mmCIF file of C-alpha atoms in Angstrom:
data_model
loop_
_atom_site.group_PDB
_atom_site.id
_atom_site.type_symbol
_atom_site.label_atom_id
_atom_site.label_comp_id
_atom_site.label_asym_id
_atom_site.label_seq_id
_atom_site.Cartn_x
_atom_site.Cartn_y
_atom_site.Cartn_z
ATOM 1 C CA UNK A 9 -78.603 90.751 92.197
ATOM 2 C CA UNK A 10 -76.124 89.940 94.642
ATOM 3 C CA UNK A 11 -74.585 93.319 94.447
ATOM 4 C CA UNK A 12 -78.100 94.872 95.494
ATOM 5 C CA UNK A 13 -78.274 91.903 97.944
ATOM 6 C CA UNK A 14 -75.534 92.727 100.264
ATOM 7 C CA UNK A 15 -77.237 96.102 101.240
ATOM 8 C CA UNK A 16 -79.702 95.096 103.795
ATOM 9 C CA UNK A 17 -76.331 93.501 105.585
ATOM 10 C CA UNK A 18 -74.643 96.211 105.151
ATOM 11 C CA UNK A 19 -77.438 98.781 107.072
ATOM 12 C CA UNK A 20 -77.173 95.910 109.795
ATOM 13 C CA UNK A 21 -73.334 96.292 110.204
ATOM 14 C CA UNK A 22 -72.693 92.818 109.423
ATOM 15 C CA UNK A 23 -69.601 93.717 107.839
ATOM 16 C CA UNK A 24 -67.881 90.277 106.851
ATOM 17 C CA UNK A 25 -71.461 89.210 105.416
ATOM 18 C CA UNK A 26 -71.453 92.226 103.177
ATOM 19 C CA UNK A 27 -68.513 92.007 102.292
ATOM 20 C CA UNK A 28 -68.627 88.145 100.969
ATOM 21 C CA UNK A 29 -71.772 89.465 98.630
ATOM 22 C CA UNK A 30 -69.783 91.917 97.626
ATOM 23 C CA UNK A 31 -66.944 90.365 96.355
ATOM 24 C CA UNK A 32 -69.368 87.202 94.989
ATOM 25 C CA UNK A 33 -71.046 89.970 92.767
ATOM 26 C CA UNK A 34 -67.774 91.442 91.914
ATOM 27 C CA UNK A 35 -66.422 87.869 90.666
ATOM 28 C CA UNK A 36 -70.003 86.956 88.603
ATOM 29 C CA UNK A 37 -69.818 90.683 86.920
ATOM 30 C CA UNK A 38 -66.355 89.622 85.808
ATOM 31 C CA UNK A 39 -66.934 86.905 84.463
ATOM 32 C CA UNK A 40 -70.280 88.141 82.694
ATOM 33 C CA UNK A 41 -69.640 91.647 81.918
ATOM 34 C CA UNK A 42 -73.560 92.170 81.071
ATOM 35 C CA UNK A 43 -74.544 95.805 80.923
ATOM 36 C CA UNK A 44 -73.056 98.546 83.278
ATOM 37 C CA UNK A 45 -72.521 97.558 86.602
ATOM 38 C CA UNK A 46 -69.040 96.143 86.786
ATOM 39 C CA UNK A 47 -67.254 99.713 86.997
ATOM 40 C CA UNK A 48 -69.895 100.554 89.736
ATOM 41 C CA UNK A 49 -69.548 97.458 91.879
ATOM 42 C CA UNK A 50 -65.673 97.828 91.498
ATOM 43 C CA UNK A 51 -66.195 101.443 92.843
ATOM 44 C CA UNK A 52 -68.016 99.797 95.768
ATOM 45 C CA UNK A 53 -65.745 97.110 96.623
ATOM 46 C CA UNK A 54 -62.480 99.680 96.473
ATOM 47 C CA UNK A 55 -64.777 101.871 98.784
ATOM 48 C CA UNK A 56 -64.978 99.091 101.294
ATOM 49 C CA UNK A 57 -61.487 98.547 100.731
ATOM 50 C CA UNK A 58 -60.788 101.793 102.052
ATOM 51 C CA UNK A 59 -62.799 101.860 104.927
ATOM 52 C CA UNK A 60 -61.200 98.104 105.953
ATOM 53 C CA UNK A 61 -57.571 99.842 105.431
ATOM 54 C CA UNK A 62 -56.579 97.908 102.403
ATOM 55 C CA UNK A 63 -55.130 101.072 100.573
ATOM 56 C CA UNK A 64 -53.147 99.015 98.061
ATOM 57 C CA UNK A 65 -56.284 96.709 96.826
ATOM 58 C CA UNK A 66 -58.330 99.978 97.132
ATOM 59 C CA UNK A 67 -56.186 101.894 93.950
ATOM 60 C CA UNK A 68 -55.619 98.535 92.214
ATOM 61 C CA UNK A 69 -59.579 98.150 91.868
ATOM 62 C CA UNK A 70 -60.063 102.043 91.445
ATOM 63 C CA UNK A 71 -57.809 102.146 88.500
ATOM 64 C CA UNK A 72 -59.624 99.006 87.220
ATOM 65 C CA UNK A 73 -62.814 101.007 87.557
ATOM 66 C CA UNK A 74 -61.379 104.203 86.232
ATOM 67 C CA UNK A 75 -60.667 102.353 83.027
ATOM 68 C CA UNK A 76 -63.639 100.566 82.771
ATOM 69 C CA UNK A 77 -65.518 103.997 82.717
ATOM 70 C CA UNK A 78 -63.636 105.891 80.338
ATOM 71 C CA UNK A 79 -63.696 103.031 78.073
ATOM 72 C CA UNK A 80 -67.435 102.699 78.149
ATOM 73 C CA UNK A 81 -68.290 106.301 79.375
ATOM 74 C CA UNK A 82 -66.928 110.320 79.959
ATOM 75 C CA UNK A 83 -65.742 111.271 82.874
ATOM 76 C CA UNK A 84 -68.815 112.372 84.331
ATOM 77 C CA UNK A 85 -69.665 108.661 84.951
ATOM 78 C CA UNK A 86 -66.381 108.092 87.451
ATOM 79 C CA UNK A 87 -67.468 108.454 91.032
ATOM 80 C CA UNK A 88 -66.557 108.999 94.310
ATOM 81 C CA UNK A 89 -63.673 106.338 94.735
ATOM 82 C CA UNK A 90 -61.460 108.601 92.709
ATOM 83 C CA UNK A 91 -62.749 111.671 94.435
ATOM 84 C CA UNK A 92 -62.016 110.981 98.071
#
């Protein structure tokens, strides 16, 4: 939920408030693991990365992603982190 809560922040621009849902979703879907989104949210957060010019976080969390979806998927499933 907290994942699909940082989105209205995120149309606003508040960056930093984004951001801390973000990584708060990231941490619960860690330590849960319940159904499919933690690849996804992973994907997300090494977007955002990105964009904030943390290029070595970025691949760390990609690759984490990456793995998570061909463990649990084919390759159609890995998005547009690894594609940029």
């Amino acid at each position: 939920a907290l994942y699909y809560a940082m989105i209205p922040a995120w149309q606003r621009g508040e960056w930093d408030r984004a951001d801390s849902l973000l990584w708060a979703a990231l941490a619960m879907q860690r330590a849960r693991d319940e159904g499919n989104n933690l690849p996804y949210i992973l994907e997300t957060v090494a977007s955002r990365a990105i964009r904030r010019g943390e290029y070595r976080r970025a691949a760390e969390l990609a690759r984490e992603s990456v793995a998570l979806f061909a463990e649990r998927y084919d390759a159609t499933h890995i998005g547009h982190v690894v594609s940029e």
